[in-house]
Amino acid sequence: DGLHTILLQKRGIGFRIHPFFLRLILSQFSGSLYSILNCLSCYYLAMKKILLVEDDPFIAEIYKKKLETSGFEVVNVISGKAVLKEVLEQKFDLILLDLVLPEMSGTEVLRELRHNKEYDQNLKIVVFSNLSSSEDREQVLKLGANGFISKTEFSPSEVLTEIERFLRQFSEQDKNATN
């Protein structure tokens, strides 16, 4: 079909690009192949849109900046009701859901997203919380969360790595489901 397949081993990302666009991108760089591939991975990741559900402005700002500088588009909301509104209005590749929120808890949001047919049942939801007991993890996974990241166990860079891992995992699962 004339498309080139590019696999970025470092990030575990593969994508296909038209030769015209590949030549255009390559013509803009005099640097190493590594810098070119890093740029291409940023283009790929820029297509991923994340809903960050975090009511603490300090934490929200740290993770929003970290994700945006890594090429993600990020929308931050601070309440459970805002999550439900945004999910109806926009498409997200991932929802990072805190459990402790004003108006309605993250658990209530998760329950609503998974049980109300008004919402896309294929939403990818990873709980991102300070509440990280085994009981908390078990409860949200039973309610339909696709994963769990503890804020207290990971640095922002490690959280980014976990998010990228989840996105790769979800992409593989979607690809396998269609085959």
PDB file of C-alpha atoms in Angstrom:
ATOM      1  CA  ASP A   1       0.000   0.000   0.000  1.00  0.00           C
ATOM      2  CA  GLY A   2       3.047   2.280  -0.173  1.00  0.00           C
ATOM      3  CA  LEU A   3       3.164   3.045   3.542  1.00  0.00           C
ATOM      4  CA  HIS A   4       6.288   2.631   5.630  1.00  0.00           C
ATOM      5  CA  THR A   5       6.047   0.860   8.963  1.00  0.00           C
ATOM      6  CA  ILE A   6       8.108   2.405  11.737  1.00  0.00           C
ATOM      7  CA  LEU A   7       8.704   0.672  15.063  1.00  0.00           C
ATOM      8  CA  LEU A   8      10.134   2.696  17.911  1.00  0.00           C
ATOM      9  CA  GLN A   9      11.771   0.097  20.104  1.00  0.00           C
ATOM     10  CA  LYS A  10      12.396   2.451  23.005  1.00  0.00           C
ATOM     11  CA  ARG A  11       8.700   3.266  23.414  1.00  0.00           C
ATOM     12  CA  GLY A  12       7.299   0.031  22.012  1.00  0.00           C
ATOM     13  CA  ILE A  13       5.248   2.026  19.530  1.00  0.00           C
ATOM     14  CA  GLY A  14       4.629   1.080  15.938  1.00  0.00           C
ATOM     15  CA  PHE A  15       2.831   3.126  13.329  1.00  0.00           C
ATOM     16  CA  ARG A  16       2.530   3.533   9.581  1.00  0.00           C
ATOM     17  CA  ILE A  17       3.384   6.705   7.673  1.00  0.00           C
ATOM     18  CA  HIS A  18       3.026   7.748   4.041  1.00  0.00           C
ATOM     19  CA  PRO A  19       6.395   8.132   2.219  1.00  0.00           C
ATOM     20  CA  PHE A  20       5.647  11.795   1.390  1.00  0.00           C
ATOM     21  CA  PHE A  21       5.240  12.690   5.069  1.00  0.00           C
ATOM     22  CA  LEU A  22       8.265  10.629   6.049  1.00  0.00           C
ATOM     23  CA  ARG A  23      10.417  12.518   3.492  1.00  0.00           C
ATOM     24  CA  LEU A  24       8.979  15.826   4.712  1.00  0.00           C
ATOM     25  CA  ILE A  25       9.822  15.048   8.339  1.00  0.00           C
ATOM     26  CA  LEU A  26      13.266  13.689   7.506  1.00  0.00           C
ATOM     27  CA  SER A  27      14.074  16.781   5.411  1.00  0.00           C
ATOM     28  CA  GLN A  28      13.553  18.995   8.466  1.00  0.00           C
ATOM     29  CA  PHE A  29      16.267  17.275  10.513  1.00  0.00           C
ATOM     30  CA  SER A  30      19.997  17.180  10.143  1.00  0.00           C
ATOM     31  CA  GLY A  31      20.333  15.287  13.423  1.00  0.00           C
ATOM     32  CA  SER A  32      20.663  11.638  14.182  1.00  0.00           C
ATOM     33  CA  LEU A  33      18.152   8.945  13.384  1.00  0.00           C
ATOM     34  CA  TYR A  34      17.464   8.782  17.130  1.00  0.00           C
ATOM     35  CA  SER A  35      16.338  12.447  17.261  1.00  0.00           C
ATOM     36  CA  ILE A  36      14.163  11.902  14.183  1.00  0.00           C
ATOM     37  CA  LEU A  37      12.502   8.856  15.724  1.00  0.00           C
ATOM     38  CA  ASN A  38      11.918  10.735  18.971  1.00  0.00           C
ATOM     39  CA  CYS A  39      10.210  13.486  17.004  1.00  0.00           C
ATOM     40  CA  LEU A  40       8.067  10.925  15.183  1.00  0.00           C
ATOM     41  CA  SER A  41       7.058   9.370  18.500  1.00  0.00           C
ATOM     42  CA  CYS A  42       5.967  12.826  19.711  1.00  0.00           C
ATOM     43  CA  TYR A  43       3.764  13.168  16.624  1.00  0.00           C
ATOM     44  CA  TYR A  44       2.267   9.781  17.387  1.00  0.00           C
ATOM     45  CA  LEU A  45       1.679  10.493  21.069  1.00  0.00           C
ATOM     46  CA  ALA A  46       0.179  13.920  20.324  1.00  0.00           C
ATOM     47  CA  MET A  47      -2.796  12.073  18.932  1.00  0.00           C
ATOM     48  CA  LYS A  48      -3.516  10.561  22.355  1.00  0.00           C
ATOM     49  CA  LYS A  49      -5.969  12.531  24.451  1.00  0.00           C
ATOM     50  CA  ILE A  50      -6.113  12.062  28.217  1.00  0.00           C
ATOM     51  CA  LEU A  51      -8.774  13.203  30.672  1.00  0.00           C
ATOM     52  CA  LEU A  52      -6.925  13.925  33.913  1.00  0.00           C
ATOM     53  CA  VAL A  53      -9.364  13.896  36.836  1.00  0.00           C
ATOM     54  CA  GLU A  54      -7.568  15.629  39.688  1.00  0.00           C
ATOM     55  CA  ASP A  55      -8.978  18.235  42.076  1.00  0.00           C
ATOM     56  CA  ASP A  56      -5.670  19.211  43.721  1.00  0.00           C
ATOM     57  CA  PRO A  57      -4.358  22.108  41.566  1.00  0.00           C
ATOM     58  CA  PHE A  58      -0.717  21.459  42.465  1.00  0.00           C
ATOM     59  CA  ILE A  59      -0.833  17.760  41.525  1.00  0.00           C
ATOM     60  CA  ALA A  60      -2.935  18.489  38.438  1.00  0.00           C
ATOM     61  CA  GLU A  61      -0.402  21.040  37.195  1.00  0.00           C
ATOM     62  CA  ILE A  62       2.550  18.683  37.689  1.00  0.00           C
ATOM     63  CA  TYR A  63       0.958  15.832  35.763  1.00  0.00           C
ATOM     64  CA  LYS A  64      -0.651  18.019  33.104  1.00  0.00           C
ATOM     65  CA  LYS A  65       2.738  19.579  32.280  1.00  0.00           C
ATOM     66  CA  LYS A  66       4.501  16.203  32.365  1.00  0.00           C
ATOM     67  CA  LEU A  67       1.984  14.645  29.991  1.00  0.00           C
ATOM     68  CA  GLU A  68       1.846  17.634  27.635  1.00  0.00           C
ATOM     69  CA  THR A  69       5.635  17.854  27.335  1.00  0.00           C
ATOM     70  CA  SER A  70       5.574  14.160  26.450  1.00  0.00           C
ATOM     71  CA  GLY A  71       3.230  14.853  23.554  1.00  0.00           C
ATOM     72  CA  PHE A  72      -0.195  14.084  25.016  1.00  0.00           C
ATOM     73  CA  GLU A  73      -3.225  16.318  24.774  1.00  0.00           C
ATOM     74  CA  VAL A  74      -4.578  16.737  28.314  1.00  0.00           C
ATOM     75  CA  VAL A  75      -7.913  17.970  29.621  1.00  0.00           C
ATOM     76  CA  ASN A  76      -8.067  18.427  33.396  1.00  0.00           C
ATOM     77  CA  VAL A  77     -11.339  18.367  35.342  1.00  0.00           C
ATOM     78  CA  ILE A  78     -11.754  18.661  39.082  1.00  0.00           C
ATOM     79  CA  SER A  79     -15.068  16.991  39.877  1.00  0.00           C
ATOM     80  CA  GLY A  80     -16.946  13.791  39.234  1.00  0.00           C
ATOM     81  CA  LYS A  81     -19.810  15.609  37.512  1.00  0.00           C
ATOM     82  CA  ALA A  82     -17.329  17.330  35.189  1.00  0.00           C
ATOM     83  CA  VAL A  83     -15.979  13.908  34.164  1.00  0.00           C
ATOM     84  CA  LEU A  84     -19.433  12.728  33.128  1.00  0.00           C
ATOM     85  CA  LYS A  85     -20.000  15.920  31.118  1.00  0.00           C
ATOM     86  CA  GLU A  86     -16.618  15.823  29.331  1.00  0.00           C
ATOM     87  CA  VAL A  87     -16.932  12.148  28.403  1.00  0.00           C
ATOM     88  CA  LEU A  88     -20.203  12.885  26.626  1.00  0.00           C
ATOM     89  CA  GLU A  89     -18.721  15.854  24.760  1.00  0.00           C
ATOM     90  CA  GLN A  90     -15.248  14.572  23.800  1.00  0.00           C
ATOM     91  CA  LYS A  91     -13.458  11.340  22.963  1.00  0.00           C
ATOM     92  CA  PHE A  92     -10.547  10.349  25.189  1.00  0.00           C
ATOM     93  CA  ASP A  93      -7.946   7.631  24.738  1.00  0.00           C
ATOM     94  CA  LEU A  94      -7.516   7.368  28.507  1.00  0.00           C
ATOM     95  CA  ILE A  95      -9.178   8.629  31.665  1.00  0.00           C
ATOM     96  CA  LEU A  96      -6.917   9.002  34.712  1.00  0.00           C
ATOM     97  CA  LEU A  97      -9.449   8.983  37.545  1.00  0.00           C
ATOM     98  CA  ASP A  98      -8.747  10.090  41.092  1.00  0.00           C
ATOM     99  CA  LEU A  99     -10.921   8.473  43.774  1.00  0.00           C
ATOM    100  CA  VAL A 100     -11.262  11.425  46.162  1.00  0.00           C
ATOM    101  CA  LEU A 101     -13.243  14.107  44.331  1.00  0.00           C
ATOM    102  CA  PRO A 102     -15.816  16.788  45.172  1.00  0.00           C
ATOM    103  CA  GLU A 103     -19.507  16.239  44.362  1.00  0.00           C
ATOM    104  CA  MET A 104     -19.168  12.514  43.688  1.00  0.00           C
ATOM    105  CA  SER A 105     -16.331  10.117  44.397  1.00  0.00           C
ATOM    106  CA  GLY A 106     -14.198   8.502  41.741  1.00  0.00           C
ATOM    107  CA  THR A 107     -15.821   5.190  42.641  1.00  0.00           C
ATOM    108  CA  GLU A 108     -19.262   6.669  41.941  1.00  0.00           C
ATOM    109  CA  VAL A 109     -17.981   8.109  38.647  1.00  0.00           C
ATOM    110  CA  LEU A 110     -16.559   4.738  37.663  1.00  0.00           C
ATOM    111  CA  ARG A 111     -19.826   2.986  38.545  1.00  0.00           C
ATOM    112  CA  GLU A 112     -21.810   5.506  36.463  1.00  0.00           C
ATOM    113  CA  LEU A 113     -19.471   5.257  33.450  1.00  0.00           C
ATOM    114  CA  ARG A 114     -19.604   1.460  33.473  1.00  0.00           C
ATOM    115  CA  HIS A 115     -23.296   0.938  34.187  1.00  0.00           C
ATOM    116  CA  ASN A 116     -25.004   3.764  32.309  1.00  0.00           C
ATOM    117  CA  LYS A 117     -25.351   2.865  28.608  1.00  0.00           C
ATOM    118  CA  GLU A 118     -25.242   6.578  27.761  1.00  0.00           C
ATOM    119  CA  TYR A 119     -21.438   6.297  28.060  1.00  0.00           C
ATOM    120  CA  ASP A 120     -19.072   4.417  25.763  1.00  0.00           C
ATOM    121  CA  GLN A 121     -18.474   1.046  27.422  1.00  0.00           C
ATOM    122  CA  ASN A 122     -15.026   0.850  25.793  1.00  0.00           C
ATOM    123  CA  LEU A 123     -13.677   3.839  27.721  1.00  0.00           C
ATOM    124  CA  LYS A 124     -10.204   3.111  29.064  1.00  0.00           C
ATOM    125  CA  ILE A 125     -10.168   4.109  32.725  1.00  0.00           C
ATOM    126  CA  VAL A 126      -7.106   3.894  34.941  1.00  0.00           C
ATOM    127  CA  VAL A 127      -7.585   4.889  38.563  1.00  0.00           C
ATOM    128  CA  PHE A 128      -4.862   7.325  39.665  1.00  0.00           C
ATOM    129  CA  SER A 129      -5.084   7.767  43.409  1.00  0.00           C
ATOM    130  CA  ASN A 130      -3.364   8.103  46.778  1.00  0.00           C
ATOM    131  CA  LEU A 131      -5.788   5.486  48.087  1.00  0.00           C
ATOM    132  CA  SER A 132      -3.801   2.412  47.206  1.00  0.00           C
ATOM    133  CA  SER A 133      -4.683  -0.349  49.628  1.00  0.00           C
ATOM    134  CA  SER A 134      -5.297  -3.759  48.112  1.00  0.00           C
ATOM    135  CA  GLU A 135      -8.993  -3.320  49.008  1.00  0.00           C
ATOM    136  CA  ASP A 136      -9.179  -0.038  47.066  1.00  0.00           C
ATOM    137  CA  ARG A 137      -7.508  -1.611  44.027  1.00  0.00           C
ATOM    138  CA  GLU A 138      -9.727  -4.682  44.172  1.00  0.00           C
ATOM    139  CA  GLN A 139     -12.897  -2.589  44.470  1.00  0.00           C
ATOM    140  CA  VAL A 140     -12.179  -0.362  41.453  1.00  0.00           C
ATOM    141  CA  LEU A 141     -11.059  -3.272  39.280  1.00  0.00           C
ATOM    142  CA  LYS A 142     -14.319  -5.087  40.131  1.00  0.00           C
ATOM    143  CA  LEU A 143     -16.229  -1.933  39.169  1.00  0.00           C
ATOM    144  CA  GLY A 144     -14.574  -1.981  35.744  1.00  0.00           C
ATOM    145  CA  ALA A 145     -11.377   0.057  35.947  1.00  0.00           C
ATOM    146  CA  ASN A 146      -8.822  -1.041  33.365  1.00  0.00           C
ATOM    147  CA  GLY A 147      -5.907  -0.429  35.709  1.00  0.00           C
ATOM    148  CA  PHE A 148      -4.575   1.312  38.789  1.00  0.00           C
ATOM    149  CA  ILE A 149      -1.647   3.684  39.336  1.00  0.00           C
ATOM    150  CA  SER A 150      -0.763   4.727  42.870  1.00  0.00           C
ATOM    151  CA  LYS A 151       0.360   8.352  43.138  1.00  0.00           C
ATOM    152  CA  THR A 152       2.445   7.502  46.184  1.00  0.00           C
ATOM    153  CA  GLU A 153       4.373   4.629  44.602  1.00  0.00           C
ATOM    154  CA  PHE A 154       5.548   6.364  41.410  1.00  0.00           C
ATOM    155  CA  SER A 155       7.427   9.513  40.455  1.00  0.00           C
ATOM    156  CA  PRO A 156       5.891  11.646  37.662  1.00  0.00           C
ATOM    157  CA  SER A 157       8.338  10.079  35.172  1.00  0.00           C
ATOM    158  CA  GLU A 158       7.370   6.587  36.302  1.00  0.00           C
ATOM    159  CA  VAL A 159       3.682   7.519  36.039  1.00  0.00           C
ATOM    160  CA  LEU A 160       4.339   8.562  32.432  1.00  0.00           C
ATOM    161  CA  THR A 161       5.972   5.192  31.770  1.00  0.00           C
ATOM    162  CA  GLU A 162       2.960   3.417  33.286  1.00  0.00           C
ATOM    163  CA  ILE A 163       0.543   5.475  31.166  1.00  0.00           C
ATOM    164  CA  GLU A 164       2.478   4.626  28.004  1.00  0.00           C
ATOM    165  CA  ARG A 165       2.467   0.946  29.026  1.00  0.00           C
ATOM    166  CA  PHE A 166      -1.297   0.998  29.573  1.00  0.00           C
ATOM    167  CA  LEU A 167      -1.873   2.710  26.214  1.00  0.00           C
ATOM    168  CA  ARG A 168       0.246   0.095  24.422  1.00  0.00           C
ATOM    169  CA  GLN A 169      -1.626  -2.666  26.267  1.00  0.00           C
ATOM    170  CA  PHE A 170      -5.027  -1.188  25.340  1.00  0.00           C
ATOM    171  CA  SER A 171      -3.957  -0.769  21.725  1.00  0.00           C
ATOM    172  CA  GLU A 172      -2.878  -4.422  21.546  1.00  0.00           C
ATOM    173  CA  GLN A 173      -6.113  -5.561  23.178  1.00  0.00           C
ATOM    174  CA  ASP A 174      -8.176  -3.542  20.683  1.00  0.00           C
ATOM    175  CA  LYS A 175      -6.132  -4.901  17.791  1.00  0.00           C
ATOM    176  CA  ASN A 176      -6.570  -8.490  18.990  1.00  0.00           C
ATOM    177  CA  ALA A 177     -10.318  -7.978  19.509  1.00  0.00           C
ATOM    178  CA  THR A 178     -10.750  -6.933  15.885  1.00  0.00           C
ATOM    179  CA  ASN A 179      -8.804  -9.932  14.522  1.00  0.00           C
TER     180      ASN A 179
END
